[in-house]
Amino acid sequence: MSVEESGSELDMEEQDEEQQIDYEEDEEESSSEEEDEDSTGGFSAGIYGPTEVNDTVFEELHMGPDCAEEVRELWSCFLLGAESREVAGEAIYAALFDAAPSLQSLFKTPRAVMAMRFMNGLNQIICSVTDPKALKVIVETLGFQHLDLEVTVPRVVIFRDAIVDLLSVEMGDRFTKRARDGFSTLLNYVGGAYIYVRVKFSERLKIIATSWATANNKQVGGNDEAGENKDLEDGNSGEREDDAHAAAANSPKSQKSRGWSSFRGSKPKAAQESALLSGKETVSDFRNTAVPKTFPGMFMFNAAVMGFSGQGWMNEILASWDTVVSNVSNSYRLQEECDVLSLRLSKYRGNINLSQYKAVMLASLRSLCKDWGTAHEVAWSWLWENVERMLKALMGKPAVQEAALVKMMSSLDSSAQDTIRREVYSKFFALAPAGQDFFKQSTTRLHFIADKLVAMTLDMYKEPKRMVEDISALGLRHVGYGIPTDLFGPFVTACVQVVRALADDELAEEAFRWSLGLISRILVRVINEGSTIVMKAINANSGKQLRKAVGCAPRGKRALWMLNVQVGTQSISPFMWAIETGSLDAAKAMIIDLLTIRADRDRYYYGMDILFERHSDMIRRLSLDAPALLPTLLNGLVWRSRTTENGQRRVNYYVKHLLVDAEGEFSKAIEWLAESRDPKIVCNPVIALVTDLVWGRVAYRTFLLGKVWFLFTLIVFITSQSVLNRLQKSESWDDEIASSSSLSSSSSGDLPLEIRVAIFMCRCFIYIFSLGQHTFSHARWIIHDLRNKDLVHVGCISIPAYLLNWQDCASLVLIITLACMLCIEPILHCLSHSAENLFTEHCEEGENLLFVYSIFSTLAMLIYFILLTDLAVFSTRVSAFVLVAGRVLVEVGLFLFGLIFVALAFACAISALEQDDPDFAGIPKSGVQLIKMTLGMFGGVHYDILSEYPALMVAAVCYIITTVVFMLNLLIAQLTCSYQATYLDMVGFARLNRGKIITETMPSVSKRRWEAFICSLRLDERLEFGVGDIGLSGGLQVLEPASAHITTVDMIRRFGGSTSPAAQWPQEEGTGLDEDEDRFDRLEKIVEKAMKRMSSTARRKHGQAGGSSSGLSSAMEKSSAQRAASASAVLSE
């Protein structure tokens, strides 16, 4: 990027001259600069030096090549000597404030965040010291970010000397005079630039910020907070929530209106406002003549009035204008947005006159800003002219570059593509060997990434808007991977070198380089903006680091630091990223912190609402990916009072989001927990309360009404199959039957006509309503699963997934059984013979089918009663017994299998024995008799017969010992063990069953009844923590015996002092933050630092005094060793 493109000082002077602003003083400064450049030599042609801070000019710093390289090498050694960059940043922070404690008042950002800022800023500056143009842009951007700080020459000197002294101590003899002069010159250059930018542009940028906020009905924070919120590394992540919104617990109704999407791609309020600027909904209609109150609407109004309603290209600029204005102080970001905007404008077919946009923009701002004046006109004209210059520099180029790139891509054959895949990584690893540690995938995966990257360079020209969204999402994923942004530069260089070797067209090469450079800039920006200290703690999977990180957060935005990192319209949830990457220690620390109730005098802070609004599927995600964290989450939804009243303790269960979802419907939390099949988690007091509440007050009646019909059909079936057909016949009817010869084949006679009619009507009812209803339901479920391709494979057969439920499977078997009964119904087959006896079963055809029909009737009766076991859900104890019985049936099945196998073996053996006992004549009879022996049904007479056959008697005794003595007792032992294992969780299994039935029943509950139930709970009312202490809403308060859960510590963390949501929470004591360990770490670092200083001093004195100072050096070394020993003793104690 050139100096002119970045909005340098000379261009700004020329533009202001066109606005007739007096810059005579600047011209004098420029002339003095030229004189200095001609008269001196050195680091920057005499403009900058190691001793004086020059704040009158801001030019490129041309440091000697040897000096620049030595500065970079020394800085690399310093970073390698530290444990991590964070530790190095802490050292710089400590050195600065040890040298000048008064400077601490300038920095209100927490120590950990500020230390990381120092580290990132210095590293960025020093890495660019060999590139004067890039260094100037970086320093200018940082200067814009420090406009709110009063940077003075004395303070710059303090800052410079502190860092130089630190490097001198840490690096020792390697810190040469050239390196000292190089660092001093560089830091003087940076400090002078900060002062220069602040003097020249601070007022202009403030005017732009305040007038833009006025035009969009936004509030601008104070100067103190402005500096704090500029860097996204402090965790705000672009959030725009106000203090009341941040105090989530105190505004449940407003929170309900805010919808949070799940893990990735969510668009909070700020993103929605940005979407309104995108032109899709508001900007696209220039004919709207209503007088608006915001800039987008006023822009459309003025465009229509001024006759520019047909200029569609204005939509693109307007969609990006908020980002442009918001990043006016960030040269890199401004250039990136203009590059993307130029790509979007290239898709417009027609003439583009950028001056028209300026006219409409200024007219709109004049209408919205009541205090508009000459200063506003100059500031906004200056901004637009910078943007216009950047856009015109690229106007017309994207289309030509796209065509050249398409031609080059189409000319690449398979061998050339393979070369790109291989050589990109070879050159990259040669340029940056450290990159090998981050590319751990297989070769085929790396080749896929290379192909995807090449395709992205072309897609950037074709679909710039979509690609920016995709690249932002990709960058946020790289935040979680912890990849250093230093590697992106070498990777781009490697790609360009490979393409240069293959491409013959310089234009195509330039198109590839420019597109790839833009992609890398977007990725680096997104990663830098998204790399918060919370994400670093997650990458380390350290709960301790996580607690320290969020301890730096303002109390009003503490939850947002853990739940949202926003970059543009893309966001990532640090909490959900911790779950996906397996950083469960950090995730657990986040859950505990979010669900800890904190309070000051004004308000309570509780992260429940924002947690469930950000991740409405929280229960499902945890039950699938991190079930070990579910108890921690659920326990955090309970508050218990430390005090008791009359043997009772107040308990608040905050179950709002387990009952109601964002749309006011029944939450799916119970369904997700039932699907997890974990019997322990459903016994948690929170889940038990929710399920019992919904079951007792809503689902119970609906479920019972649904079962009434089933019970009625069962009664009808019993009546027709087991009651009416067994009624005694009257004597008169017996006489009539005896004298009749029409049904002489019926040995048992027939029933009276009234009973036969009743049987026929009952069976018609079963066939029509029971069979018909079940058939319709199963047909609907089968069609649903087939349409959704929700099939499961059982062996080589695919079946609908709903049949995995044993009740649905049993219901299908019942349908088949009833259908078979209908097909062989004796009454229907006897209709042709029922002229005399209507609806009789006893005809020749009916008699032949009657037994088979009775078999199907028996099977259907058993299935009806099996399906009736659902009614056990009314009692947890009964349901638990039924479930336990069902689980131990597996052991009975194994026993029966073993019994049949042993009986078959002995039956075959006995049949091979020479004997003529009629009871054991053949394998079938032998097997039956052996089974009778096991079941105690073999008579004593038959045992007497066995005595006549000694060999047969021995075989029978062996069989009895094997089955009765061994296998039956083994069955008892297995049943006992199985019951003991199941008994511990039988209540949990019962609650799982109840939860499943609740989720199946709730869709049948009317909306009016559900809303009445929710209103009766009064979840929007705030619950008391004590007499007169009104707390949080969203829960239910119950009383429990004081001995149930003994609580000796107040579960609410209360703090005094300031009640501002922008203030941090004070340091908490006794919260597991390992304060003692931290103190020992600090003490150890102090000791090491003192030892380094003493050894450095001893070496310098030794060099000055030669051999005469050896005694003094020896004494100092001895003294330092003694001090180290004493420090070690303190640490050990």
Tab-separated table of C-alpha atoms in Angstrom, residues 172-527:
chain	number	residue	atom	x	y	z
A	172	GLY	CA	23.045	-8.465	28.395
A	173	ASP	CA	26.089	-8.212	26.123
A	174	ARG	CA	24.060	-8.844	23.003
A	175	PHE	CA	22.421	-5.432	23.433
A	176	THR	CA	25.101	-3.453	21.590
A	177	LYS	CA	25.301	0.306	21.113
A	178	ARG	CA	23.954	-0.034	17.567
A	179	ALA	CA	20.969	-1.993	18.833
A	180	ARG	CA	20.403	0.556	21.594
A	181	ASP	CA	20.491	3.443	19.120
A	182	GLY	CA	18.222	1.538	16.743
A	183	PHE	CA	15.578	0.846	19.368
A	184	SER	CA	15.813	4.399	20.713
A	185	THR	CA	15.384	5.866	17.240
A	186	LEU	CA	12.460	3.597	16.453
A	187	LEU	CA	10.654	4.377	19.707
A	188	ASN	CA	11.314	8.121	19.278
A	189	TYR	CA	9.836	7.860	15.783
A	190	VAL	CA	6.709	6.099	17.055
A	191	GLY	CA	6.197	8.506	19.953
A	192	GLY	CA	6.695	11.575	17.789
A	193	ALA	CA	4.249	10.192	15.243
A	194	TYR	CA	1.633	9.701	17.960
A	195	ILE	CA	1.995	13.312	19.017
A	196	TYR	CA	1.932	14.560	15.422
A	197	VAL	CA	-1.204	12.600	14.484
A	198	ARG	CA	-2.953	13.687	17.661
A	199	VAL	CA	-2.242	17.347	17.000
A	200	LYS	CA	-3.149	17.254	13.321
A	201	PHE	CA	-6.180	15.000	13.052
A	202	SER	CA	-7.803	14.347	16.421
A	203	GLU	CA	-10.334	17.145	16.137
A	204	ARG	CA	-11.285	16.188	12.601
A	205	LEU	CA	-11.850	12.538	13.496
A	206	LYS	CA	-13.900	13.484	16.550
A	207	ILE	CA	-16.147	15.625	14.383
A	208	ILE	CA	-16.692	12.728	11.989
A	209	ALA	CA	-17.443	10.302	14.838
A	210	THR	CA	-19.881	12.568	16.669
A	211	SER	CA	-21.747	13.706	13.556
A	212	TRP	CA	-22.015	10.108	12.288
A	213	ALA	CA	-23.416	9.003	15.627
A	214	THR	CA	-25.935	11.843	15.488
A	215	ALA	CA	-26.945	10.935	11.942
A	216	ASN	CA	-27.635	7.343	13.005
A	217	ASN	CA	-29.189	8.045	16.429
A	218	LYS	CA	-26.251	6.442	18.212
A	219	GLN	CA	-24.487	7.443	21.374
A	220	VAL	CA	-20.802	8.188	21.479
A	221	GLY	CA	-18.959	7.114	24.594
A	222	GLY	CA	-16.713	9.396	26.521
A	223	ASN	CA	-13.099	9.882	25.693
A	224	ASP	CA	-12.004	7.605	28.449
A	225	GLU	CA	-13.967	4.713	27.110
A	226	ALA	CA	-13.268	5.427	23.487
A	227	GLY	CA	-9.686	4.425	23.773
A	228	GLU	CA	-10.616	1.338	25.672
A	229	ASN	CA	-13.047	0.098	23.054
A	230	LYS	CA	-10.943	0.597	19.951
A	231	ASP	CA	-9.021	-2.612	20.120
A	232	LEU	CA	-11.163	-5.708	19.855
A	233	GLU	CA	-8.632	-7.620	21.870
A	234	ASP	CA	-10.148	-6.224	25.023
A	235	GLY	CA	-13.037	-8.592	24.491
A	236	ASN	CA	-15.819	-6.282	23.407
A	237	SER	CA	-15.713	-7.840	19.947
A	238	GLY	CA	-17.711	-5.103	18.321
A	239	GLU	CA	-20.637	-5.397	20.697
A	240	ARG	CA	-22.897	-2.373	21.063
A	241	GLU	CA	-25.043	-3.437	24.002
A	242	ASP	CA	-25.697	-0.733	26.553
A	243	ASP	CA	-25.364	-1.161	30.275
A	244	ALA	CA	-28.961	-2.191	30.851
A	245	HIS	CA	-28.701	-4.763	28.112
A	246	ALA	CA	-25.495	-6.115	29.606
A	247	ALA	CA	-27.129	-6.555	32.998
A	248	ALA	CA	-29.045	-9.467	31.561
A	249	ALA	CA	-30.809	-10.503	34.699
A	250	ASN	CA	-32.705	-7.272	35.184
A	251	SER	CA	-34.432	-7.046	31.806
A	252	PRO	CA	-35.881	-10.409	30.813
A	253	LYS	CA	-38.484	-8.948	28.500
A	254	SER	CA	-35.975	-6.983	26.494
A	255	GLN	CA	-33.721	-10.026	26.387
A	256	LYS	CA	-36.523	-12.122	25.003
A	257	SER	CA	-36.772	-9.807	22.033
A	258	ARG	CA	-33.127	-10.299	21.218
A	259	GLY	CA	-32.668	-13.491	19.304
A	260	TRP	CA	-29.306	-15.187	19.376
A	261	SER	CA	-28.452	-17.774	16.771
A	262	SER	CA	-26.300	-20.822	17.525
A	263	PHE	CA	-22.580	-21.262	17.208
A	264	ARG	CA	-21.535	-19.598	13.968
A	265	GLY	CA	-22.895	-16.966	11.573
A	266	SER	CA	-25.159	-15.259	14.080
A	267	LYS	CA	-26.157	-11.616	13.612
A	268	PRO	CA	-26.747	-9.626	16.767
A	269	LYS	CA	-28.165	-6.161	16.909
A	270	ALA	CA	-25.109	-4.427	15.494
A	271	ALA	CA	-25.047	-6.835	12.575
A	272	GLN	CA	-28.744	-6.313	11.958
A	273	GLU	CA	-28.183	-2.580	11.786
A	274	SER	CA	-25.407	-3.241	9.316
A	275	ALA	CA	-27.803	-5.372	7.305
A	276	LEU	CA	-30.184	-2.426	7.100
A	277	LEU	CA	-27.371	-0.523	5.471
A	278	SER	CA	-26.736	-3.298	2.980
A	279	GLY	CA	-29.405	-2.056	0.628
A	280	LYS	CA	-31.479	-5.217	0.531
A	281	GLU	CA	-34.409	-3.890	2.478
A	282	THR	CA	-34.134	-0.133	2.715
A	283	VAL	CA	-31.671	1.174	0.207
A	284	SER	CA	-33.118	-0.625	-2.770
A	285	ASP	CA	-36.195	1.617	-2.910
A	286	PHE	CA	-35.210	5.227	-3.704
A	287	ARG	CA	-38.831	6.231	-4.237
A	288	ASN	CA	-39.661	6.239	-0.549
A	289	THR	CA	-40.494	9.887	0.162
A	290	ALA	CA	-41.140	9.679	3.896
A	291	VAL	CA	-38.789	11.952	5.837
A	292	PRO	CA	-36.512	9.567	7.776
A	293	LYS	CA	-34.454	10.041	10.922
A	294	THR	CA	-31.337	8.008	10.094
A	295	PHE	CA	-28.628	8.355	7.483
A	296	PRO	CA	-29.674	5.433	5.203
A	297	GLY	CA	-33.243	6.659	4.990
A	298	MET	CA	-32.227	10.302	4.554
A	299	PHE	CA	-29.766	9.265	1.850
A	300	MET	CA	-32.548	7.536	-0.090
A	301	PHE	CA	-34.795	10.531	0.359
A	302	ASN	CA	-32.202	12.993	-0.950
A	303	ALA	CA	-31.199	10.656	-3.773
A	304	ALA	CA	-34.812	10.564	-4.949
A	305	VAL	CA	-35.151	14.330	-4.645
A	306	MET	CA	-31.887	14.990	-6.501
A	307	GLY	CA	-32.790	12.608	-9.334
A	308	PHE	CA	-30.324	9.823	-8.540
A	309	SER	CA	-32.880	7.134	-7.747
A	310	GLY	CA	-31.716	4.969	-10.645
A	311	GLN	CA	-28.057	4.878	-9.575
A	312	GLY	CA	-27.850	1.350	-8.181
A	313	TRP	CA	-24.106	1.599	-7.539
A	314	MET	CA	-24.890	3.958	-4.652
A	315	ASN	CA	-26.385	0.986	-2.815
A	316	GLU	CA	-22.962	-0.670	-2.703
A	317	ILE	CA	-21.227	2.371	-1.247
A	318	LEU	CA	-24.038	3.019	1.193
A	319	ALA	CA	-23.885	-0.586	2.374
A	320	SER	CA	-20.172	-0.159	3.177
A	321	TRP	CA	-20.304	3.434	4.356
A	322	ASP	CA	-20.805	2.660	8.032
A	323	THR	CA	-17.699	0.466	8.000
A	324	VAL	CA	-15.740	3.136	6.133
A	325	VAL	CA	-16.658	5.867	8.605
A	326	SER	CA	-16.088	3.632	11.615
A	327	ASN	CA	-12.569	2.781	10.417
A	328	VAL	CA	-11.469	6.186	9.185
A	329	SER	CA	-8.633	6.150	11.723
A	330	ASN	CA	-7.426	2.713	10.599
A	331	SER	CA	-5.588	3.103	7.310
A	332	TYR	CA	-5.245	-0.640	6.723
A	333	ARG	CA	-8.909	-1.294	7.380
A	334	LEU	CA	-9.994	1.655	5.258
A	335	GLN	CA	-7.903	0.475	2.319
A	336	GLU	CA	-9.262	-3.064	2.684
A	337	GLU	CA	-12.872	-1.842	2.661
A	338	CYS	CA	-12.216	0.317	-0.396
A	339	ASP	CA	-10.636	-2.627	-2.206
A	340	VAL	CA	-13.683	-4.788	-1.523
A	341	LEU	CA	-15.973	-1.923	-2.472
A	342	SER	CA	-14.159	-1.504	-5.792
A	343	LEU	CA	-14.809	-5.184	-6.546
A	344	ARG	CA	-18.499	-4.749	-5.799
A	345	LEU	CA	-18.694	-1.608	-7.918
A	346	SER	CA	-17.068	-3.445	-10.830
A	347	LYS	CA	-20.196	-5.615	-11.076
A	348	TYR	CA	-22.311	-2.556	-11.879
A	349	ARG	CA	-22.949	-2.103	-15.582
A	350	GLY	CA	-23.179	1.606	-16.261
A	351	ASN	CA	-21.496	4.919	-15.601
A	352	ILE	CA	-20.347	5.655	-12.069
A	353	ASN	CA	-19.977	9.297	-11.046
A	354	LEU	CA	-18.600	9.249	-7.506
A	355	SER	CA	-19.174	12.973	-7.023
A	356	GLN	CA	-22.921	12.304	-7.038
A	357	TYR	CA	-22.556	10.190	-3.913
A	358	LYS	CA	-20.642	12.999	-2.207
A	359	ALA	CA	-23.408	15.479	-2.970
A	360	VAL	CA	-26.145	13.205	-1.606
A	361	MET	CA	-24.054	12.266	1.429
A	362	LEU	CA	-23.325	15.840	2.444
A	363	ALA	CA	-26.947	16.862	1.873
A	364	SER	CA	-28.123	13.995	4.092
A	365	LEU	CA	-25.654	14.815	6.849
A	366	ARG	CA	-26.618	18.503	6.781
A	367	SER	CA	-30.243	17.506	7.271
A	368	LEU	CA	-29.530	15.173	10.203
A	369	CYS	CA	-26.838	17.113	12.098
A	370	LYS	CA	-28.309	20.244	13.638
A	371	ASP	CA	-24.911	21.655	14.582
A	372	TRP	CA	-23.475	21.346	11.059
A	373	GLY	CA	-20.802	23.904	10.293
A	374	THR	CA	-17.669	24.631	8.291
A	375	ALA	CA	-15.599	22.207	10.336
A	376	HIS	CA	-18.056	19.412	9.547
A	377	GLU	CA	-17.944	20.278	5.861
A	378	VAL	CA	-14.149	20.170	5.804
A	379	ALA	CA	-13.915	16.919	7.796
A	380	TRP	CA	-16.431	14.979	5.713
A	381	SER	CA	-15.040	16.338	2.438
A	382	TRP	CA	-11.581	15.216	3.550
A	383	LEU	CA	-12.889	11.736	4.327
A	384	TRP	CA	-14.737	11.381	1.038
A	385	GLU	CA	-11.812	12.608	-1.045
A	386	ASN	CA	-9.542	10.012	0.544
A	387	VAL	CA	-12.091	7.277	-0.153
A	388	GLU	CA	-12.708	8.573	-3.665
A	389	ARG	CA	-8.984	8.546	-4.422
A	390	MET	CA	-8.692	4.917	-3.313
A	391	LEU	CA	-11.702	3.885	-5.387
A	392	LYS	CA	-10.541	5.700	-8.510
A	393	ALA	CA	-7.124	4.082	-8.245
A	394	LEU	CA	-8.820	0.702	-8.790
A	395	MET	CA	-11.672	1.775	-11.054
A	396	GLY	CA	-11.839	-0.463	-14.121
A	397	LYS	CA	-9.050	-2.790	-13.014
A	398	PRO	CA	-11.062	-5.645	-11.391
A	399	ALA	CA	-12.884	-6.586	-14.603
A	400	VAL	CA	-9.644	-6.738	-16.596
A	401	GLN	CA	-7.844	-8.647	-13.863
A	402	GLU	CA	-10.718	-11.108	-13.553
A	403	ALA	CA	-10.650	-11.876	-17.253
A	404	ALA	CA	-6.879	-12.420	-17.168
A	405	LEU	CA	-7.130	-14.646	-14.123
A	406	VAL	CA	-9.913	-16.723	-15.684
A	407	LYS	CA	-7.796	-17.206	-18.784
A	408	MET	CA	-4.803	-18.286	-16.724
A	409	MET	CA	-6.844	-20.708	-14.595
A	410	SER	CA	-8.396	-22.337	-17.649
A	411	SER	CA	-4.946	-22.838	-19.211
A	412	LEU	CA	-3.603	-24.840	-16.258
A	413	ASP	CA	-3.536	-28.560	-16.986
A	414	SER	CA	-3.458	-31.323	-14.389
A	415	SER	CA	0.354	-31.376	-14.196
A	416	ALA	CA	0.465	-27.625	-13.558
A	417	GLN	CA	-2.173	-27.975	-10.850
A	418	ASP	CA	-0.151	-30.760	-9.205
A	419	THR	CA	2.897	-28.504	-9.315
A	420	ILE	CA	1.010	-25.744	-7.543
A	421	ARG	CA	-0.196	-28.150	-4.865
A	422	ARG	CA	3.313	-29.423	-4.135
A	423	GLU	CA	5.445	-26.344	-4.600
A	424	VAL	CA	3.279	-24.022	-2.526
A	425	TYR	CA	4.025	-25.941	0.657
A	426	SER	CA	7.645	-26.599	-0.252
A	427	LYS	CA	8.344	-22.896	-0.702
A	428	PHE	CA	6.245	-21.961	2.313
A	429	PHE	CA	8.098	-24.334	4.633
A	430	ALA	CA	11.371	-23.009	3.287
A	431	LEU	CA	10.331	-19.421	3.963
A	432	ALA	CA	8.740	-20.165	7.354
A	433	PRO	CA	9.896	-23.463	8.908
A	434	ALA	CA	7.680	-22.813	11.923
A	435	GLY	CA	4.661	-23.299	9.674
A	436	GLN	CA	5.296	-27.038	9.596
A	437	ASP	CA	4.099	-27.250	13.189
A	438	PHE	CA	0.646	-25.990	12.208
A	439	PHE	CA	0.043	-28.012	9.027
A	440	LYS	CA	-0.573	-31.423	10.525
A	441	GLN	CA	-3.098	-32.729	8.002
A	442	SER	CA	-2.447	-35.373	5.395
A	443	THR	CA	-0.973	-34.514	2.019
A	444	THR	CA	-4.295	-34.962	0.253
A	445	ARG	CA	-5.924	-32.529	2.685
A	446	LEU	CA	-3.172	-29.975	2.089
A	447	HIS	CA	-3.626	-30.342	-1.659
A	448	PHE	CA	-7.351	-29.724	-1.204
A	449	ILE	CA	-6.572	-26.532	0.747
A	450	ALA	CA	-4.256	-25.342	-2.026
A	451	ASP	CA	-6.934	-25.961	-4.686
A	452	LYS	CA	-9.500	-24.161	-2.545
A	453	LEU	CA	-7.192	-21.192	-2.111
A	454	VAL	CA	-6.583	-20.843	-5.836
A	455	ALA	CA	-10.330	-20.993	-6.464
A	456	MET	CA	-10.918	-18.323	-3.795
A	457	THR	CA	-8.704	-15.839	-5.628
A	458	LEU	CA	-11.006	-16.056	-8.646
A	459	ASP	CA	-14.209	-16.124	-6.605
A	460	MET	CA	-13.066	-12.898	-4.935
A	461	TYR	CA	-13.534	-11.152	-8.273
A	462	LYS	CA	-16.775	-12.926	-9.133
A	463	GLU	CA	-18.647	-12.760	-5.819
A	464	PRO	CA	-16.861	-10.301	-3.535
A	465	LYS	CA	-19.707	-9.892	-1.061
A	466	ARG	CA	-20.141	-13.620	-0.436
A	467	MET	CA	-16.413	-14.193	-0.308
A	468	VAL	CA	-15.902	-11.545	2.375
A	469	GLU	CA	-18.482	-13.344	4.532
A	470	ASP	CA	-16.869	-16.735	3.901
A	471	ILE	CA	-13.362	-15.438	4.555
A	472	SER	CA	-14.514	-13.804	7.788
A	473	ALA	CA	-16.020	-17.085	8.937
A	474	LEU	CA	-12.806	-18.881	7.973
A	475	GLY	CA	-10.746	-16.357	9.893
A	476	LEU	CA	-12.840	-16.837	13.013
A	477	ARG	CA	-12.217	-20.571	12.810
A	478	HIS	CA	-8.495	-19.868	12.608
A	479	VAL	CA	-8.823	-17.858	15.814
A	480	GLY	CA	-9.713	-21.082	17.556
A	481	TYR	CA	-6.812	-22.896	15.939
A	482	GLY	CA	-4.340	-20.410	17.395
A	483	ILE	CA	-2.380	-19.935	14.135
A	484	PRO	CA	0.035	-16.954	14.243
A	485	THR	CA	-0.732	-14.257	11.695
A	486	ASP	CA	2.995	-13.989	10.965
A	487	LEU	CA	2.674	-17.080	8.778
A	488	PHE	CA	0.201	-15.545	6.331
A	489	GLY	CA	2.809	-13.306	4.701
A	490	PRO	CA	5.221	-16.152	3.825
A	491	PHE	CA	2.317	-18.286	2.633
A	492	VAL	CA	1.140	-15.573	0.235
A	493	THR	CA	4.702	-15.073	-0.965
A	494	ALA	CA	5.072	-18.798	-1.640
A	495	CYS	CA	1.819	-18.922	-3.611
A	496	VAL	CA	2.768	-15.899	-5.717
A	497	GLN	CA	6.204	-17.336	-6.482
A	498	VAL	CA	4.700	-20.615	-7.655
A	499	VAL	CA	2.130	-18.909	-9.876
A	500	ARG	CA	4.773	-16.554	-11.261
A	501	ALA	CA	6.790	-19.556	-12.400
A	502	LEU	CA	3.782	-20.990	-14.248
A	503	ALA	CA	2.033	-17.880	-15.592
A	504	ASP	CA	3.127	-16.141	-18.792
A	505	ASP	CA	0.740	-13.212	-18.387
A	506	GLU	CA	1.969	-10.502	-16.006
A	507	LEU	CA	-1.556	-9.132	-15.696
A	508	ALA	CA	-2.851	-12.518	-14.546
A	509	GLU	CA	0.000	-12.784	-12.062
A	510	GLU	CA	-0.798	-9.308	-10.726
A	511	ALA	CA	-4.497	-10.229	-10.472
A	512	PHE	CA	-3.647	-13.365	-8.504
A	513	ARG	CA	-1.269	-11.486	-6.215
A	514	TRP	CA	-3.732	-8.654	-5.551
A	515	SER	CA	-6.654	-10.998	-4.835
A	516	LEU	CA	-4.622	-13.278	-2.606
A	517	GLY	CA	-3.201	-10.282	-0.769
A	518	LEU	CA	-6.704	-8.977	-0.095
A	519	ILE	CA	-7.798	-12.385	1.177
A	520	SER	CA	-4.803	-12.591	3.503
A	521	ARG	CA	-5.428	-9.067	4.816
A	522	ILE	CA	-9.017	-9.930	5.630
A	523	LEU	CA	-7.950	-13.135	7.346
A	524	VAL	CA	-5.254	-11.405	9.384
A	525	ARG	CA	-7.649	-8.655	10.424
A	526	VAL	CA	-10.342	-11.099	11.466
A	527	ILE	CA	-7.867	-13.198	13.417
